[in-house]
Structure formats: structure tokens, C-alpha cells
Coordinates of C-alpha atoms in Angstrom, one line a residue:
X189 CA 6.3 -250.0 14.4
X190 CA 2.7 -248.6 13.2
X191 CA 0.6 -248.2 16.6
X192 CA -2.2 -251.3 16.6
X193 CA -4.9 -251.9 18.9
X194 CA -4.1 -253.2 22.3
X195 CA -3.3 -256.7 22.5
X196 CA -2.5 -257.5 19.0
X197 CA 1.2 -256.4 19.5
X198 CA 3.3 -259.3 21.2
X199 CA 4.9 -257.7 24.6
X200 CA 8.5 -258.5 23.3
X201 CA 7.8 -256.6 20.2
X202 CA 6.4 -253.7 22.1
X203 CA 9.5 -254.0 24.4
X204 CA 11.9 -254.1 21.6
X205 CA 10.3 -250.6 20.5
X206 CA 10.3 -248.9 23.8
X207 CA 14.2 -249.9 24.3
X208 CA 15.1 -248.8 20.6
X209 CA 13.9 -245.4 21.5
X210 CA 15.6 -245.3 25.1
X211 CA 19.0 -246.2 23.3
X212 CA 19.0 -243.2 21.4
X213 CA 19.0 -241.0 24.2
X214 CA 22.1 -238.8 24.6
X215 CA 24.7 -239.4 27.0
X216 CA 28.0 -238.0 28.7
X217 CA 30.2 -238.6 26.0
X218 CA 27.8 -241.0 23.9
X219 CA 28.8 -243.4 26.8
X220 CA 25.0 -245.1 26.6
X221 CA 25.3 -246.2 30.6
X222 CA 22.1 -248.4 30.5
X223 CA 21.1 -251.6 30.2
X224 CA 17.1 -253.2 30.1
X225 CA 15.8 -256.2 30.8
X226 CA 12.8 -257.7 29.5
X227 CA 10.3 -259.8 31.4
X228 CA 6.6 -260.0 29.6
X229 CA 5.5 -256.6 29.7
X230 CA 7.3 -254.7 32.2
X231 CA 10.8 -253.5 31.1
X232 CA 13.6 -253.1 33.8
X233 CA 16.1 -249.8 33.6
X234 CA 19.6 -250.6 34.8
X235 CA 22.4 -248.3 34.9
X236 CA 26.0 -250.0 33.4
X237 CA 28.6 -248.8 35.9
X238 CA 31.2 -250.2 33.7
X239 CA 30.4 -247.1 31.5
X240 CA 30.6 -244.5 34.4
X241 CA 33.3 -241.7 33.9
X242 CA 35.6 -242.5 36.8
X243 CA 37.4 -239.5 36.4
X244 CA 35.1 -236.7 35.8
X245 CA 32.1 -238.4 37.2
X246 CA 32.5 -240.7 39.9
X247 CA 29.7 -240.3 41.8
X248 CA 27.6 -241.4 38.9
X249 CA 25.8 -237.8 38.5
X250 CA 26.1 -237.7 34.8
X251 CA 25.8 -241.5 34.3
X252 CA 22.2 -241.1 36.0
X253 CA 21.0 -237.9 34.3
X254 CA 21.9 -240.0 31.2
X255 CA 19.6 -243.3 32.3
X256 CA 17.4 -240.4 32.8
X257 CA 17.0 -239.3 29.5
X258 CA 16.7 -242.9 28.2
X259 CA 13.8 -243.7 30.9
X260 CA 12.2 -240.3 29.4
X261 CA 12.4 -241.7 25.7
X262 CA 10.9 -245.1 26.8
X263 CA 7.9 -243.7 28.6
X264 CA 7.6 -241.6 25.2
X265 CA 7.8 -244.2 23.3
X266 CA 5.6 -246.1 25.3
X267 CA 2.9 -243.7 24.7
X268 CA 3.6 -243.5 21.2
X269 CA 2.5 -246.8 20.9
X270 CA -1.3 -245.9 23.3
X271 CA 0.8 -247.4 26.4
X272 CA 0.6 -246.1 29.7
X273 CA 4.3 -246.7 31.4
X274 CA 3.7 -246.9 35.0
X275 CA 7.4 -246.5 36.7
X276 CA 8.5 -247.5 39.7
X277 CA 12.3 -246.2 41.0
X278 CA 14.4 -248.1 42.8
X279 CA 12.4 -250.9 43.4
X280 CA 15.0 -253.1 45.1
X281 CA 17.3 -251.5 47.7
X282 CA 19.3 -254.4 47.2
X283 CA 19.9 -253.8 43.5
X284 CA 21.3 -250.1 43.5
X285 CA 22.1 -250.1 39.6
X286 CA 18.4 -251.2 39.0
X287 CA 16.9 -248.1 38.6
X288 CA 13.2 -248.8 37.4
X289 CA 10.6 -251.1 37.1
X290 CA 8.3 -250.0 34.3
X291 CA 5.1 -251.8 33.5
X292 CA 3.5 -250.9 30.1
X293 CA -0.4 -251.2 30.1
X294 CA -2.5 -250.5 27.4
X295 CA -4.1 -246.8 27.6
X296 CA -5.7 -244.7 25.6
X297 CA -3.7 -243.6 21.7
X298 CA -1.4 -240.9 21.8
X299 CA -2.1 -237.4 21.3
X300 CA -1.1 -235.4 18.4
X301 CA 1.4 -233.8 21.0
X302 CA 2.7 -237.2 21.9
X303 CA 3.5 -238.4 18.5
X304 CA 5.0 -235.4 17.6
X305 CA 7.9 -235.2 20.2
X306 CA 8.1 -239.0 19.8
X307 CA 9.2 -237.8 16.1
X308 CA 12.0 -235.5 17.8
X309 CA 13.6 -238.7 19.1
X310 CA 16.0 -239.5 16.1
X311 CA 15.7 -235.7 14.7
X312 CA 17.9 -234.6 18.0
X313 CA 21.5 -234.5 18.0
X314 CA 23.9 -232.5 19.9
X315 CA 25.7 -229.6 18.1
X316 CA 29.6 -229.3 19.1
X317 CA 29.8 -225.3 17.6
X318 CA 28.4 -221.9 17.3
X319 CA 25.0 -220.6 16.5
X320 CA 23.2 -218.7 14.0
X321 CA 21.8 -215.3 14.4
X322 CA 18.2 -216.8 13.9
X323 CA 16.5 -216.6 17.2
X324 CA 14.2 -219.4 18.8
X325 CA 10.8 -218.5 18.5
X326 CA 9.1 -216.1 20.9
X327 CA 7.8 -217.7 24.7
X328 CA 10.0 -221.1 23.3
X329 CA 12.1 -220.4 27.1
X330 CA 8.7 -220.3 28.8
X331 CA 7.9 -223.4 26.9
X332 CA 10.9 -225.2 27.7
X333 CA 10.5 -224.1 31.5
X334 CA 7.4 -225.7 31.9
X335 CA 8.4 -229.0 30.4
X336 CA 10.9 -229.3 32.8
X337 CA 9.0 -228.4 35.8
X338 CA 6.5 -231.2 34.8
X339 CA 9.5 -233.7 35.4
X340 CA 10.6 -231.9 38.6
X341 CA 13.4 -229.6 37.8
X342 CA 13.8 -225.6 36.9
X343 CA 15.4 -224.8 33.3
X344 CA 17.0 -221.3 34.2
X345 CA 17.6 -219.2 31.2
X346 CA 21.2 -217.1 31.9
X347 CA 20.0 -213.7 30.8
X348 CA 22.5 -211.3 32.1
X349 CA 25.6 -211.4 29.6
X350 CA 28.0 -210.5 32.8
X351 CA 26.8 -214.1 34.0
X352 CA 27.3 -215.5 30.3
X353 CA 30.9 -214.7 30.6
X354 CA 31.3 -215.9 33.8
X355 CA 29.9 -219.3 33.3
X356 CA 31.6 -219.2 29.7
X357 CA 35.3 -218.6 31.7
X358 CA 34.2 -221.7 34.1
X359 CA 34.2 -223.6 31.5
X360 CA 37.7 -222.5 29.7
X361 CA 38.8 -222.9 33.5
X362 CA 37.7 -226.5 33.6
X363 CA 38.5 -227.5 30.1
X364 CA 41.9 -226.6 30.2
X365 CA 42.4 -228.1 33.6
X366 CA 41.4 -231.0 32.6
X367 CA 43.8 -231.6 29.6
X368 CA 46.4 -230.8 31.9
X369 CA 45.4 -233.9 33.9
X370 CA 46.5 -237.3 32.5
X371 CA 43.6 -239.4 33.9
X372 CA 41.2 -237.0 32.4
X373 CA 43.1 -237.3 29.2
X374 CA 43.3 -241.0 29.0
X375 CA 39.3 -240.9 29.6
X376 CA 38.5 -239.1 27.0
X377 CA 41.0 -241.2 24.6
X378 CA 38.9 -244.0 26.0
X379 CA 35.6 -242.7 24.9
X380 CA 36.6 -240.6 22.0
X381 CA 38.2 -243.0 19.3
X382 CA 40.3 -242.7 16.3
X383 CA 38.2 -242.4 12.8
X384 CA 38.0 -245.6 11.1
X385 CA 36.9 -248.0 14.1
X386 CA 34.0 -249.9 14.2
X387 CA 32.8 -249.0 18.1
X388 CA 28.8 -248.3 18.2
X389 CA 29.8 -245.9 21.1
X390 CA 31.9 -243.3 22.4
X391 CA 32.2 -239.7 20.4
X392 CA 33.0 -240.6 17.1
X393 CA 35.3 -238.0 14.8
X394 CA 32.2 -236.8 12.4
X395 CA 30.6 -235.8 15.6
X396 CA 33.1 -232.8 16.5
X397 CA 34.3 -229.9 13.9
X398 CA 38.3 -230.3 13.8
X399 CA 38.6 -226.7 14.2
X400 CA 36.0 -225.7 16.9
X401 CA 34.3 -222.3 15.8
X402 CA 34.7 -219.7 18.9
X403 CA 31.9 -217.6 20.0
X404 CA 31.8 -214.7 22.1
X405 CA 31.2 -215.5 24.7
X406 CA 33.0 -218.4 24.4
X407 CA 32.0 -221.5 26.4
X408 CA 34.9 -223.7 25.7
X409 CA 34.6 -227.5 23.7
X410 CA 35.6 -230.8 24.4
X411 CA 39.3 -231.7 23.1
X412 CA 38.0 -234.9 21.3
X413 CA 40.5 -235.1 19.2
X414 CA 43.2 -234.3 21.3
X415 CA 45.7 -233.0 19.0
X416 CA 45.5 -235.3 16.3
X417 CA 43.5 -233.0 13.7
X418 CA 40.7 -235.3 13.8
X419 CA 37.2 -234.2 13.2
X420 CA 34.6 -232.7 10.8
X421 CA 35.7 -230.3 8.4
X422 CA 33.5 -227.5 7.8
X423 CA 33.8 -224.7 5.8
X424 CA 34.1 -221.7 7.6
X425 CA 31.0 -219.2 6.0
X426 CA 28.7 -222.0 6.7
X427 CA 29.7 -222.2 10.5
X428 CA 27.5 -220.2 13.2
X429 CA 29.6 -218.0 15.6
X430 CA 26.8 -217.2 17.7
X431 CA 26.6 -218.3 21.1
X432 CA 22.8 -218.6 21.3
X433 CA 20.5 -219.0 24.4
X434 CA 22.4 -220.3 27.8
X435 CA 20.4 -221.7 30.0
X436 CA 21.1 -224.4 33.0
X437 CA 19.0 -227.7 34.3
X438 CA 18.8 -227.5 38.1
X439 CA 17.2 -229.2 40.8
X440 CA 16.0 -228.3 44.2
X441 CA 18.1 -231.3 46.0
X442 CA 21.1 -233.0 45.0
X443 CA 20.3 -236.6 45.5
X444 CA 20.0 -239.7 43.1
X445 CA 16.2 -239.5 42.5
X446 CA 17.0 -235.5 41.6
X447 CA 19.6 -237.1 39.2
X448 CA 17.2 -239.2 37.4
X449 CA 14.8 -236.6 37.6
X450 CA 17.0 -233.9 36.0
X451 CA 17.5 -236.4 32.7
X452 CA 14.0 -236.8 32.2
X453 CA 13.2 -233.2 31.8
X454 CA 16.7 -232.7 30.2
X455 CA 15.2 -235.5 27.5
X456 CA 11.7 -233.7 27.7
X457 CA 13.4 -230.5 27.0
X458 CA 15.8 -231.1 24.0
X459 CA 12.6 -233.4 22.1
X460 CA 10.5 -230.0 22.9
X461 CA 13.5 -227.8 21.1
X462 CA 14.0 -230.3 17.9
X463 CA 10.5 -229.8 17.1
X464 CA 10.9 -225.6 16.6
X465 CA 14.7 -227.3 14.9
X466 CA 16.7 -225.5 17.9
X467 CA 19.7 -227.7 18.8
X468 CA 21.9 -227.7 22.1
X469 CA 25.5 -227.9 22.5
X470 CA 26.5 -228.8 26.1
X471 CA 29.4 -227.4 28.5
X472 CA 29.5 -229.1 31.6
X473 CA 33.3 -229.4 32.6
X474 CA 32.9 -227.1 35.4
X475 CA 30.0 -228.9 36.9
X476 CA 32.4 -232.2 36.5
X477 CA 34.9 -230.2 39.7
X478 CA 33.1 -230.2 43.5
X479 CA 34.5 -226.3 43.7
X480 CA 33.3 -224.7 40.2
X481 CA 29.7 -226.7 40.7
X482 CA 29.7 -225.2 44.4
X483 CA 30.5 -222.0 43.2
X484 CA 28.3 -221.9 40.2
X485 CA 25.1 -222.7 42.5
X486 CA 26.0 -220.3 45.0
X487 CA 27.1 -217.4 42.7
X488 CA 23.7 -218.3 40.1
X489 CA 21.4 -220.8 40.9
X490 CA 19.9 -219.4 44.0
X491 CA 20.7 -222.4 46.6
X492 CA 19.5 -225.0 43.7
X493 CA 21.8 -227.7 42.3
X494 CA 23.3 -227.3 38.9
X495 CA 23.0 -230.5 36.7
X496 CA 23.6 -229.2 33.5
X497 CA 25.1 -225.9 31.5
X498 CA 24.2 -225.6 27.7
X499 CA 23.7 -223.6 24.8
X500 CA 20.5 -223.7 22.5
X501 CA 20.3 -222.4 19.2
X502 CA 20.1 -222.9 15.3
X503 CA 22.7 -224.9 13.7
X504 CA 23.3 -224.4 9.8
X505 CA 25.0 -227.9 9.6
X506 CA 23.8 -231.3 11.1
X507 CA 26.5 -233.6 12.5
X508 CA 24.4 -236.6 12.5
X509 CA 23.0 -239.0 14.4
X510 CA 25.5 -241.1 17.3
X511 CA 26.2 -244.2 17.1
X512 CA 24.2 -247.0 19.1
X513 CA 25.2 -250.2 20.6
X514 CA 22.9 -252.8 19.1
X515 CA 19.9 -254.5 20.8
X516 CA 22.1 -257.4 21.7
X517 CA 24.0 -255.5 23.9
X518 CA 21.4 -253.6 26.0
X519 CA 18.6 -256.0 26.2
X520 CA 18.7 -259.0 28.1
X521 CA 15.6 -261.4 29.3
X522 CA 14.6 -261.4 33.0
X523 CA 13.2 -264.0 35.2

């Protein structure tokens, strides 16, 4: 959609564009946890508990940092099109799963900066493997830092490489702890499907490298496939082995709102890295066990809460965009 001058774009057209953009946020295991509902011009942000990761997340921590990231993209996209999105959370304490009311009004056009991370919404994908030895541009961290502040989190850089390793081991720790459990194993069967199926969710095989590259330190991957020699080939010259910048999305408190809060600047963050072409690859298996997140915040965040752990960097290779769940299935009309 070509931005037009206020009230010559029919709300549900405007609210079609807005939810497009929020679908394509990423989610724990491409679960898309979100539903919206449209009613004139506001647009309503629900969270799909059906799609919460019983096993590794059943609190909904991950589920809401993912709704997060979607409510970032829609206010983007909101803007994109000279809208202000005016949010409200939580808006009925008898609706838990309803997460935001958001009225679009018509605002002044977008700014050059606006558009431009708009574009980053499709260019972004998550990288599943190791880095190059290009570097990310110089004060890009201090960039990144301030974008998350602005949606009320700290994006801590992990400089010291004795904290690398540690927070690389968690993750080995975690990872192969959970492939000894069967419940963890049958939830990732359930959101990590055989090639050839038609499913417009869950981690698809071209999304994951069959043979993960290691990097040293080496923060451990996903077992996707589990055994079955499914994913991407690659060939082995053209794979990074770097490990590339570590750095950890935190938030002062630990409650729903902080949740919410830590997807939006998680979204805001990863649009501001596509647009310098720096990609992040995401380890959060020890955050997914009450005792390794404990320990991780005590040990190095200072008192804050961990929300997530990942790895930014250049990727020779793109995987691709995810697949979406169509319009039908995430838009519904309100009352």
C-alpha cells in the first residue's frame, strides 16, 4: 500500500496493512501467538494461548515478548502509512489475552527514518549459524542500546569473552537437557515439521542448516530436525564460523507489561540491525529453566531480568523469509 492522504484510505484497508506487517514479526519457534481484531479504526492485539509453548514456556514469557514484537511492527506500520497508533494495554481486566487496544488516527507522514525501518520488516530473518569476520559498524551497540531504551528495556552487550563462554555453556547445558526430556521433544516435533507439508507456521526445514556450523564459543542450536537429517544444506566455505556480537534484552522488572515491553524493543532492535544488513541468531534455552534464568541474572545482569540471549552478526547466506498464517486466520471483525 502507497501512503495517501488521510481519509482517502478505507479503515479496513488501513487495518489489513497494519496486521500484514504485525504477522511478520518473529516468534518463539515461528509459533505467530497473536490474533487481531478489527473494529473501524482501532485494531485489537490478542495473544493465542493455544500457541503457547507449554513446556518451555508456560508462563507465557516468550509468547508475550512475541505479541510484543508484532504490536512493535503494527505501530510501525502504522506510521508508515502518516498514522499515529495510540495503544492502550490491557484494557479489559476481564479479557487477560486481550493485550491492546490500538486506535490509528491520522498524523503527520512518516519520516525518512520511519520508512526506512518499516523497509527492514520483510528484510529481517533469523540466522540459525555462525558469523562472518565482518564487523558491525562502529557505535551500531550504542545505536541498538538506545533503541531499546526508548521502548523500556537495556540491550547489554556481553563483552568479556570469560562471560561469552559462560553463557555459550548455559546454553549447551539447556539444549541438551532438553532433548533428553520427552515433553520437550514432542514440542518441538510439534512446531518443527517434516519438509514437504503445507503448515504456514512452525520452523520449517529450509529455515535451519542440517549440519549446524559450530563457533567458538559455541552457543548451542535448536535440534529441529531431531535426527532425521532434515535441513538446509550449505556448503561448508560459504558458512560463517564466527560467533559475532552477544548481547542480552533485559528489563528492570519481571512482569507481563515488562514482557510486552521487552518484544517491542526486541522488534525495534532487530529492524535497526537489518538496515546496517546485521542478522541475529537467538539462544534462549537457558532462559526457558527457572534456575539457569535465576542464575544468569544474578551472575550478569546486575539484578535486571533476562528476556532474551542472542548473537548479531553478518550472515553470508539468507535462509529466507518464515512462513505466515494467512489473513484469514489472524484477523477477525469486532463488535
Amino acid at each position: 500500500m502507497k501512503t495517501r492522504s488521510a481519509g482517502v484510505v478505507p479503515p479496513e484497508e488501513i487495518a489489513a496493512f497494519v496486521i500484514d506487517a504485525a504477522s511478520q514479526a518473529p516468534s518463539v519457534h515461528n509459533t505467530q501467538p497473536w490474533w487481531f481484531g478489527v473494529h473501524g479504526s482501532r485494531v485489537t492485539v490478542h495473544a493465542d494461548t493455544d500457541r503457547r509453548l507449554d513446556v518451555a514456556d508456560p508462563d507465557g514469557r516468550e509468547m508475550l515478548i512475541s505479541c510484543g514484537a508484532a504490536l512493535f511492527n503494527l505501530r510501525l506500520a502504522a506510521r508508515h502509512l502518516g498514522h499515529t497508533a495510540e495503544v492502550r494495554l490491557w484494557p479489559d481486566p476481564e479479557r487477560p489475552t486481550l493485550l491492546a487496544d490500538v486506535d490509528l488516527i491520522p498524523d503527520r507522514p512518516a519520516t525518512a527514518d520511519e520508512r526506512r525501518m518499516f523497509e527492514q520488516i520483510t528484510r529481517r530473518h533469523s540466522h540459525r549459524g555462525g558469523f562472518t569476520a565482518d564487523r558491525p559498524p562502529t557505535g551500531l551497540s550504542s545505536t541498538l542500546g538506545a533503541e531499546a531504551r526508548r521502548e523500556g528495556a537495556v540491550l547489554r552487550v556481553v563483552a568479556d569473552l570469560r562471560a561469552i563462554r559462560a553463557l555459550a555453556g548455559l546454553s549447551e547445558v539447556a539444549e541438551q537437557t532438553q532433548r533428553l526430556s520427552p515433553d520437550h521433544v514432542g514440542e518441538i516435533a510439534r512446531w518443527a515439521p517434516a519438509p514437504g507439508n503445507r503448515r504456514k507456521d512452525g520452523v520449517q526445514a529450509g529455515a535451519y542448516p542440517r549440519e549446524a556450523a559450530h563457533t567458538d564459543p559455541h552457543f548451542a542450536a535448536r535440534d529441529f530436525a531431531r535426527g532425521q537429517g532434515w535441513g538446509r544444506t550449505e556448503a561448508r566455505h560459504l558458512t560463517g564460523d564466527r560467533t559475532g556480537t552477544v548481547v542480552m534484552v533485559m528489563t528492570r522488572e519481571d512482569t507481563a507489561a515488562d514482557w510486552l515491553a521487552a518484544g517491542q524493543a526486541l522488534q525495534r532492535v532487530l529492524l535497526r540491525a537489518a538496515e546496517d544488513d546485521v542478522s541475529a541468531a537467538f539462544h534462549t534455552q537457558a532462559l526457558e529453566f527457572p534456575e539457569l534464568r535465576a542464575f544468569v541474572r544474578e551472575r550478569y545482569c546486575d539484578g535486571a531480568h533476562p528476556q532474551v540471549i542472542m548473537r548479531l552478526g553478518h550472515a553470508e547466506e539468507e535462509t529466507g523469509g518464515g512462513v505466515r498464517r494467512p489473513e484469514a486466520e489472524i484477523a477477525r471483525d469486532e463488535p
